[in-house]
Amino acid sequence: MSGEVIIEKQFREKIPRTSLEDFWTTYFTPLASVSDATSVIQYSRFAFMHIVRSNVILLGVTTHEVPPMLVLEILSMIADTLDSYLKGLSDDSLRENFSIVYQLLEELIDNGFPLTTERHILEELVPPPTLENKVRSILDTPKRAGRSGDFSTVPWRNPSTKYTSNEVFFDVIESMDIIMDAEGGLVRAGVRGSIEVNSRLSGMPDVLLVLTNTEIFDDVSFHRCVRHARYETDRTLSFVPPDGRFTLFTYRCKPLHSLQPPFYVTPQVTFNKDGGRLNCMVGLRHGGLGGERDKEINRLVVHIPLPPQTNALNVSMCSHGTFTFNSSTKILSWRIGTLGNTTLSLSAEFTFPPMSRDVVECTGESVSVEFQIPNFSISNVRVDSVNVQNESYKPYKGVKYIAK
């Protein structure tokens, strides 16, 4: 990344460009990768908070006390809006649509705080860069009149939304967070989940979603369309959905002391002053999926950190899948894919530069694993029923479960 400023918007206090240039030179230029930088950095009298999307840095700068997570959430909201508006967020799309991006920032943020964030309202204020709108701007033709003065009733939904085929899909996605020691013993286990919705419904539907096993929830958060009072009464999610994709509900489960991963990973890394060896074995754990043998483990990736002084790696044996080595992070990624009933293994040798005379102590970094299990619920939280009211049509309703 070059550190060039593509677009900026100042609120409250003007931040000198020289301060930004000094910050970039001091903190980002020495890094091998921008991802190595911390999200919140105190520099001089400023606090710099940033996120990275598609090799574009969205940076927020403040001189006053502010919750960092609020700024990072605002930056994420801006990134999602631009990505949706421009059909992809990149430095080229930002340059090509400079005026539209600036107008969006004017509408999204007011005096440093979020103002207008709903997509259908933004489209009334700032026309998206479609071919029709581009032609209209060239011909100086006004856009067809939209709905005006109708933002307050349900601000996240346009009542004039119409579909020829009405459908709504619910994805129950759960993440298994497990920490295990070197001997394979369970240190900590937890489950986080979310319900992702893709709504393609006409008019102003009122949806009732009933879940099972809700007593396992330890902490929950809702999209603002959910009626909290109804949930507190009978644990029913009652809401008028926004159009398109959105996160309806997120939750964290109570500690599950009996939770075990559905497979085992046994990495062994040994090294001396010249280099070392790596051996890793992966296989299914008996009873790891609660006895459900028909469930497949897909998209399995094992990330193995190597000593920071590693300068070369040679994989001598890989029984299944592919592998890549990131020379900047010193992480070997073994992409297995679908895990079958056989035990898989990977062996490699790595070397240190000749000048590395002393053995560097272990950094303490752990092996991390990514995977997916379709049609499987870790916590046994399931959708019991979905009812769409307030409209005459009968939509198609789909539910999918994914564990990872």
Short mmCIF file of C-alpha atoms in Angstrom, two decimals:
data_model
loop_
_atom_site.label_atom_id
_atom_site.label_comp_id
_atom_site.label_asym_id
_atom_site.label_seq_id
_atom_site.Cartn_x
_atom_site.Cartn_y
_atom_site.Cartn_z
CA MET A 1 0.00 0.00 0.00
CA SER A 2 1.22 3.48 -0.88
CA GLY A 3 -0.48 5.43 1.90
CA GLU A 4 -2.02 7.86 -0.61
CA VAL A 5 -5.21 9.56 0.57
CA ILE A 6 -8.03 8.87 -1.91
CA ILE A 7 -10.78 10.81 -0.15
CA GLU A 8 -11.18 12.51 3.22
CA LYS A 9 -13.99 14.15 5.20
CA GLN A 10 -13.35 16.40 8.17
CA PHE A 11 -15.75 16.78 11.13
CA ARG A 12 -15.54 19.12 14.11
CA GLU A 13 -11.78 19.71 13.95
CA LYS A 14 -9.50 19.82 10.92
CA ILE A 15 -6.70 17.25 11.13
CA PRO A 16 -3.49 18.43 9.39
CA ARG A 17 -2.43 16.26 6.46
CA THR A 18 1.14 16.32 7.80
CA SER A 19 0.01 14.49 10.94
CA LEU A 20 -1.43 11.70 8.80
CA GLU A 21 1.75 11.46 6.73
CA ASP A 22 3.91 11.29 9.87
CA PHE A 23 1.64 8.61 11.32
CA TRP A 24 1.87 6.51 8.15
CA THR A 25 5.65 6.81 7.98
CA THR A 26 6.09 5.96 11.66
CA TYR A 27 3.70 3.02 12.03
CA PHE A 28 2.77 1.55 8.64
CA THR A 29 5.83 1.93 6.43
CA PRO A 30 8.08 -0.36 8.56
CA LEU A 31 5.47 -3.17 8.61
CA ALA A 32 5.71 -6.16 6.30
CA SER A 33 1.91 -6.19 6.03
CA VAL A 34 -0.80 -3.69 6.95
CA SER A 35 -2.62 -6.51 8.74
CA ASP A 36 0.18 -6.51 11.34
CA ALA A 37 -0.87 -3.06 12.61
CA THR A 38 -3.13 -2.77 15.64
CA SER A 39 -6.58 -1.32 14.98
CA VAL A 40 -6.20 1.50 17.53
CA ILE A 41 -2.99 3.54 17.77
CA GLN A 42 -2.22 6.58 19.91
CA TYR A 43 0.11 8.99 18.13
CA SER A 44 0.91 12.55 19.27
CA ARG A 45 -2.37 14.10 20.38
CA PHE A 46 -4.43 11.94 18.01
CA ALA A 47 -6.02 8.51 18.21
CA PHE A 48 -5.94 6.64 14.89
CA MET A 49 -8.46 3.81 14.40
CA HIS A 50 -8.63 1.84 11.17
CA ILE A 51 -9.98 -1.20 9.35
CA VAL A 52 -8.74 -2.77 6.10
CA ARG A 53 -11.07 -3.85 3.29
CA SER A 54 -9.83 -5.05 -0.10
CA ASN A 55 -6.46 -3.31 0.33
CA VAL A 56 -8.22 -0.04 1.21
CA ILE A 57 -7.67 1.45 4.68
CA LEU A 58 -10.61 3.27 6.26
CA LEU A 59 -9.12 5.51 8.93
CA GLY A 60 -10.85 7.47 11.67
CA VAL A 61 -8.93 10.13 13.58
CA THR A 62 -10.02 11.83 16.80
CA THR A 63 -8.56 14.20 19.36
CA HIS A 64 -11.19 13.52 22.03
CA GLU A 65 -12.10 10.59 24.26
CA VAL A 66 -14.30 8.20 22.28
CA PRO A 67 -15.17 4.48 22.53
CA PRO A 68 -12.86 2.81 19.99
CA MET A 69 -15.41 0.12 19.13
CA LEU A 70 -17.90 2.84 18.14
CA VAL A 71 -15.44 4.28 15.61
CA LEU A 72 -14.53 0.84 14.26
CA GLU A 73 -18.22 -0.04 13.90
CA ILE A 74 -18.86 3.23 12.02
CA LEU A 75 -15.94 2.49 9.69
CA SER A 76 -17.31 -1.02 9.07
CA MET A 77 -20.73 0.42 8.31
CA ILE A 78 -19.19 2.88 5.81
CA ALA A 79 -17.21 0.06 4.18
CA ASP A 80 -20.30 -2.15 3.84
CA THR A 81 -22.32 0.73 2.36
CA LEU A 82 -19.63 1.62 -0.18
CA ASP A 83 -19.13 -2.03 -1.10
CA SER A 84 -22.86 -2.40 -1.75
CA TYR A 85 -23.21 0.94 -3.58
CA LEU A 86 -20.15 0.56 -5.80
CA LYS A 87 -20.53 -3.22 -6.38
CA GLY A 88 -17.12 -3.74 -4.85
CA LEU A 89 -14.81 -1.63 -2.70
CA SER A 90 -11.40 -0.83 -4.22
CA ASP A 91 -9.18 2.17 -4.83
CA ASP A 92 -10.30 2.24 -8.50
CA SER A 93 -14.03 2.23 -7.64
CA LEU A 94 -13.47 5.03 -5.11
CA ARG A 95 -11.65 7.18 -7.66
CA GLU A 96 -14.21 6.54 -10.40
CA ASN A 97 -17.13 7.43 -8.11
CA PHE A 98 -15.48 10.18 -6.07
CA SER A 99 -18.49 12.54 -6.01
CA ILE A 100 -20.92 9.76 -5.03
CA VAL A 101 -18.63 8.60 -2.21
CA TYR A 102 -18.35 12.14 -0.88
CA GLN A 103 -22.14 12.59 -0.99
CA LEU A 104 -22.58 9.31 0.87
CA LEU A 105 -20.20 10.44 3.61
CA GLU A 106 -22.24 13.64 3.92
CA GLU A 107 -25.44 11.64 4.44
CA LEU A 108 -23.98 8.80 6.51
CA ILE A 109 -22.18 10.94 9.09
CA ASP A 110 -23.27 14.16 10.76
CA ASN A 111 -20.79 15.92 13.03
CA GLY A 112 -18.95 12.63 13.55
CA PHE A 113 -22.01 10.51 14.38
CA PRO A 114 -24.04 8.10 12.18
CA LEU A 115 -27.08 9.80 10.66
CA THR A 116 -28.68 8.03 7.69
CA THR A 117 -27.62 4.40 7.38
CA GLU A 118 -30.53 2.60 5.70
CA ARG A 119 -29.82 1.66 2.09
CA HIS A 120 -33.25 2.49 0.61
CA ILE A 121 -33.22 5.96 2.21
CA LEU A 122 -29.69 6.63 0.98
CA GLU A 123 -30.76 5.71 -2.55
CA GLU A 124 -33.42 8.42 -2.38
CA LEU A 125 -30.80 10.98 -1.34
CA VAL A 126 -27.80 9.76 -3.37
CA PRO A 127 -28.68 7.84 -6.58
CA PRO A 128 -26.46 4.74 -7.02
CA PRO A 129 -23.98 4.80 -9.93
CA THR A 130 -26.22 2.79 -12.30
CA LEU A 131 -26.23 3.29 -16.06
CA GLU A 132 -29.67 4.91 -15.89
CA ASN A 133 -28.59 7.40 -13.25
CA LYS A 134 -25.37 8.20 -15.14
CA VAL A 135 -27.36 8.96 -18.30
CA ARG A 136 -29.82 11.09 -16.33
CA SER A 137 -26.96 13.09 -14.77
CA ILE A 138 -25.46 13.72 -18.23
CA LEU A 139 -28.85 14.80 -19.66
CA ASP A 140 -29.66 16.70 -16.46
CA THR A 141 -32.94 14.78 -16.19
CA PRO A 142 -34.46 14.57 -12.70
CA LYS A 143 -34.82 11.14 -11.15
CA ARG A 144 -38.31 9.67 -10.98
CA ALA A 145 -40.07 10.79 -7.83
CA GLY A 146 -39.61 8.36 -4.99
CA ARG A 147 -41.43 8.12 -1.71
CA SER A 148 -40.81 11.26 0.28
CA GLY A 149 -41.76 12.00 3.86
CA ASP A 150 -42.27 8.27 4.52
CA PHE A 151 -39.07 7.49 6.40
CA SER A 152 -40.26 7.53 9.99
CA THR A 153 -42.72 4.60 10.31
CA VAL A 154 -40.29 1.73 9.71
CA PRO A 155 -37.10 3.44 8.57
CA TRP A 156 -35.30 0.21 7.66
CA ARG A 157 -37.89 -0.86 5.06
CA ASN A 158 -39.48 0.57 1.92
CA PRO A 159 -43.24 -0.23 1.86
CA SER A 160 -43.24 -0.23 -1.95
CA THR A 161 -40.87 -3.22 -2.15
CA LYS A 162 -42.23 -5.78 -4.64
CA TYR A 163 -41.13 -9.26 -5.75
CA THR A 164 -42.71 -11.64 -8.23
CA SER A 165 -41.53 -14.58 -6.11
CA ASN A 166 -41.64 -14.00 -2.35
CA GLU A 167 -39.13 -15.93 -0.25
CA VAL A 168 -37.17 -15.65 2.98
CA PHE A 169 -34.11 -17.67 4.03
CA PHE A 170 -32.62 -18.17 7.49
CA ASP A 171 -29.03 -19.34 8.04
CA VAL A 172 -28.21 -20.44 11.60
CA ILE A 173 -24.41 -20.16 11.74
CA GLU A 174 -22.54 -21.32 14.84
CA SER A 175 -18.84 -20.98 15.61
CA MET A 176 -17.06 -23.41 17.90
CA ASP A 177 -14.35 -21.70 19.99
CA ILE A 178 -12.12 -24.34 21.56
CA ILE A 179 -8.69 -24.02 23.18
CA MET A 180 -6.73 -27.22 23.78
CA ASP A 181 -3.38 -27.79 25.44
CA ALA A 182 -0.35 -29.59 23.98
CA GLU A 183 -1.58 -32.95 25.27
CA GLY A 184 -5.01 -32.57 23.65
CA GLY A 185 -6.83 -31.68 26.87
CA LEU A 186 -9.74 -29.25 26.79
CA VAL A 187 -8.87 -25.82 28.25
CA ARG A 188 -11.87 -23.78 27.20
CA ALA A 189 -14.92 -24.31 24.98
CA GLY A 190 -17.70 -22.04 23.86
CA VAL A 191 -20.23 -21.52 21.07
CA ARG A 192 -21.19 -18.28 19.34
CA GLY A 193 -24.00 -18.08 16.84
CA SER A 194 -25.92 -15.78 14.54
CA ILE A 195 -29.05 -15.93 12.41
CA GLU A 196 -28.44 -14.46 8.96
CA VAL A 197 -31.52 -13.57 6.94
CA ASN A 198 -32.05 -13.02 3.23
CA SER A 199 -35.47 -11.42 2.87
CA ARG A 200 -37.12 -11.07 -0.53
CA LEU A 201 -40.64 -10.23 0.57
CA SER A 202 -43.09 -7.71 -0.86
CA GLY A 203 -44.87 -4.99 1.08
CA MET A 204 -44.66 -4.76 4.86
CA PRO A 205 -44.60 -8.36 6.17
CA ASP A 206 -44.55 -9.13 9.87
CA VAL A 207 -42.46 -12.21 10.64
CA LEU A 208 -42.64 -14.45 13.71
CA LEU A 209 -39.64 -16.73 14.28
CA VAL A 210 -39.71 -19.35 17.05
CA LEU A 211 -36.48 -21.05 18.19
CA THR A 212 -35.89 -24.16 20.28
CA ASN A 213 -33.43 -24.61 23.17
CA THR A 214 -33.28 -20.86 23.89
CA GLU A 215 -32.46 -21.55 27.56
CA ILE A 216 -28.87 -22.20 26.50
CA PHE A 217 -28.37 -18.53 25.57
CA ASP A 218 -26.01 -16.63 27.87
CA ASP A 219 -25.94 -13.32 25.97
CA VAL A 220 -27.91 -12.05 22.97
CA SER A 221 -28.11 -9.03 20.68
CA PHE A 222 -30.71 -8.07 18.08
CA HIS A 223 -31.14 -6.17 14.87
CA ARG A 224 -33.13 -3.05 15.63
CA CYS A 225 -36.16 -4.43 13.74
CA VAL A 226 -36.75 -7.04 16.50
CA ARG A 227 -39.40 -6.23 19.11
CA HIS A 228 -37.57 -6.70 22.41
CA ALA A 229 -40.72 -6.77 24.54
CA ARG A 230 -42.11 -9.75 22.63
CA TYR A 231 -38.83 -11.66 22.96
CA GLU A 232 -38.70 -11.06 26.71
CA THR A 233 -42.26 -12.37 27.02
CA ASP A 234 -42.10 -15.71 25.15
CA ARG A 235 -38.68 -15.82 23.41
CA THR A 236 -40.32 -15.23 20.01
CA LEU A 237 -38.51 -13.06 17.46
CA SER A 238 -41.15 -10.72 16.03
CA PHE A 239 -40.00 -8.23 13.39
CA VAL A 240 -40.62 -6.37 10.13
CA PRO A 241 -37.53 -7.38 8.14
CA PRO A 242 -35.31 -5.06 6.12
CA ASP A 243 -35.06 -5.93 2.45
CA GLY A 244 -32.15 -8.15 1.45
CA ARG A 245 -29.45 -9.65 3.65
CA PHE A 246 -29.00 -8.73 7.31
CA THR A 247 -28.02 -10.22 10.68
CA LEU A 248 -31.19 -10.71 12.69
CA PHE A 249 -29.83 -12.12 15.93
CA THR A 250 -26.50 -13.02 17.53
CA TYR A 251 -25.97 -15.08 20.67
CA ARG A 252 -23.38 -16.62 22.94
CA CYS A 253 -24.14 -19.93 24.64
CA LYS A 254 -23.51 -20.90 28.23
CA PRO A 255 -20.25 -22.82 28.81
CA LEU A 256 -20.38 -26.31 27.32
CA HIS A 257 -17.98 -28.38 29.42
CA SER A 258 -18.55 -31.58 27.43
CA LEU A 259 -17.90 -29.98 24.03
CA GLN A 260 -15.21 -31.74 21.99
CA PRO A 261 -13.94 -30.91 18.51
CA PRO A 262 -15.08 -33.37 15.80
CA PHE A 263 -11.48 -34.06 14.73
CA TYR A 264 -7.97 -34.01 16.15
CA VAL A 265 -4.89 -32.07 15.05
CA THR A 266 -1.48 -33.13 16.42
CA PRO A 267 1.28 -30.78 15.27
CA GLN A 268 4.91 -31.34 16.30
CA VAL A 269 7.52 -28.64 15.65
CA THR A 270 11.16 -29.17 16.67
CA PHE A 271 14.13 -26.97 15.77
CA ASN A 272 17.72 -26.04 16.64
CA LYS A 273 20.03 -23.20 15.60
CA ASP A 274 20.06 -24.28 11.92
CA GLY A 275 16.41 -25.18 11.35
CA GLY A 276 13.87 -27.80 12.22
CA ARG A 277 11.13 -30.23 11.27
CA LEU A 278 7.36 -30.14 11.26
CA ASN A 279 4.98 -33.10 11.44
CA CYS A 280 1.21 -32.73 11.61
CA MET A 281 -1.55 -35.36 11.64
CA VAL A 282 -5.29 -34.77 11.24
CA GLY A 283 -8.14 -37.26 11.60
CA LEU A 284 -11.72 -37.74 12.78
CA ARG A 285 -12.37 -37.99 16.50
CA HIS A 286 -14.64 -40.84 17.56
CA GLY A 287 -17.98 -39.43 18.75
CA GLY A 288 -16.93 -35.86 17.98
CA LEU A 289 -20.19 -35.03 16.15
CA GLY A 290 -22.43 -36.51 18.77
CA GLY A 291 -22.67 -39.80 16.89
CA GLU A 292 -23.91 -38.21 13.65
CA ARG A 293 -21.69 -40.09 11.21
CA ASP A 294 -23.39 -38.70 8.08
CA LYS A 295 -22.08 -35.17 8.69
CA GLU A 296 -19.06 -34.10 6.66
CA ILE A 297 -16.32 -31.73 7.74
CA ASN A 298 -15.65 -29.35 4.85
CA ARG A 299 -13.29 -26.47 4.11
CA LEU A 300 -10.80 -27.67 6.70
CA VAL A 301 -7.71 -25.45 6.94
CA VAL A 302 -4.90 -25.84 9.50
CA HIS A 303 -2.68 -22.80 10.16
CA ILE A 304 0.67 -23.75 11.72
CA PRO A 305 2.98 -20.94 12.97
CA LEU A 306 6.72 -21.54 12.53
CA PRO A 307 9.64 -19.84 14.33
CA PRO A 308 9.95 -16.16 13.33
CA GLN A 309 13.49 -16.61 11.94
CA THR A 310 12.37 -19.18 9.33
CA ASN A 311 13.59 -18.18 5.87
CA ALA A 312 12.90 -21.34 3.80
CA LEU A 313 10.43 -24.21 3.93
CA ASN A 314 10.37 -27.52 2.09
CA VAL A 315 7.29 -29.74 2.39
CA SER A 316 8.48 -33.32 1.91
CA MET A 317 5.10 -35.04 2.25
CA CYS A 318 1.47 -33.95 2.05
CA SER A 319 -0.99 -36.85 1.92
CA HIS A 320 -4.00 -34.72 0.96
CA GLY A 321 -4.88 -31.15 0.00
CA THR A 322 -2.66 -28.16 -0.77
CA PHE A 323 -0.41 -25.88 1.27
CA THR A 324 0.94 -22.33 1.21
CA PHE A 325 3.61 -20.61 3.29
CA ASN A 326 3.38 -16.92 4.16
CA SER A 327 6.95 -15.69 4.41
CA SER A 328 5.95 -12.49 6.24
CA THR A 329 3.81 -14.07 8.98
CA LYS A 330 5.75 -17.39 8.99
CA ILE A 331 2.51 -19.37 8.91
CA LEU A 332 2.07 -22.60 6.97
CA SER A 333 -1.55 -23.06 5.84
CA TRP A 334 -2.61 -26.63 5.04
CA ARG A 335 -5.87 -26.60 3.05
CA ILE A 336 -7.34 -30.07 3.45
CA GLY A 337 -10.88 -29.48 2.20
CA THR A 338 -13.17 -32.40 3.07
CA LEU A 339 -11.96 -34.67 5.88
CA GLY A 340 -12.65 -38.36 5.30
CA ASN A 341 -12.20 -41.40 7.50
CA THR A 342 -8.46 -41.68 6.85
CA THR A 343 -5.71 -40.06 8.90
CA LEU A 344 -3.92 -37.31 6.97
CA SER A 345 -0.36 -36.13 7.51
CA LEU A 346 2.03 -33.39 6.44
CA SER A 347 5.81 -33.27 6.94
CA ALA A 348 8.20 -30.41 6.24
CA GLU A 349 11.70 -29.12 6.98
CA PHE A 350 12.54 -25.46 7.49
CA THR A 351 15.84 -23.60 7.75
CA PHE A 352 17.13 -20.46 9.46
CA PRO A 353 19.51 -17.92 7.94
CA PRO A 354 23.23 -18.58 8.59
CA MET A 355 23.53 -15.52 10.82
CA SER A 356 20.96 -16.96 13.24
CA ARG A 357 23.32 -18.54 15.78
CA ASP A 358 21.07 -18.65 18.81
CA VAL A 359 17.83 -20.59 19.11
CA VAL A 360 14.92 -18.17 19.48
CA GLU A 361 12.57 -19.08 22.30
CA CYS A 362 9.09 -20.28 21.39
CA THR A 363 6.74 -17.35 20.76
CA GLY A 364 3.80 -19.21 22.26
CA GLU A 365 1.64 -18.92 19.14
CA SER A 366 -0.90 -21.70 18.71
CA VAL A 367 -2.13 -23.71 15.77
CA SER A 368 -5.52 -22.44 14.54
CA VAL A 369 -8.10 -24.41 12.57
CA GLU A 370 -10.95 -23.39 10.26
CA PHE A 371 -13.73 -25.72 9.11
CA GLN A 372 -17.43 -26.02 8.24
CA ILE A 373 -20.02 -28.69 8.96
CA PRO A 374 -23.21 -28.26 6.87
CA ASN A 375 -26.62 -29.07 8.36
CA PHE A 376 -25.29 -29.36 11.88
CA SER A 377 -26.08 -27.38 15.04
CA ILE A 378 -23.53 -27.47 17.85
CA SER A 379 -25.85 -26.05 20.52
CA ASN A 380 -29.00 -27.75 19.18
CA VAL A 381 -30.62 -24.33 18.67
CA ARG A 382 -33.06 -24.79 15.81
CA VAL A 383 -35.83 -22.92 14.02
CA ASP A 384 -39.15 -24.35 15.20
CA SER A 385 -41.48 -22.27 13.02
CA VAL A 386 -41.62 -19.23 10.74
CA ASN A 387 -44.87 -17.34 10.16
CA VAL A 388 -45.24 -14.40 7.75
CA GLN A 389 -48.22 -12.21 8.61
CA ASN A 390 -49.77 -8.94 7.43
CA GLU A 391 -49.57 -9.98 3.75
CA SER A 392 -51.86 -12.19 1.63
CA TYR A 393 -49.15 -14.17 -0.20
CA LYS A 394 -47.55 -17.39 1.07
CA PRO A 395 -43.77 -17.10 0.70
CA TYR A 396 -41.21 -19.87 0.35
CA LYS A 397 -39.29 -20.28 3.63
CA GLY A 398 -35.88 -21.96 3.89
CA VAL A 399 -33.65 -22.76 6.87
CA LYS A 400 -29.99 -23.85 6.78
CA TYR A 401 -27.56 -24.76 9.58
CA ILE A 402 -23.79 -24.35 9.42
CA ALA A 403 -21.26 -25.14 12.16
CA LYS A 404 -17.68 -23.89 11.95
#
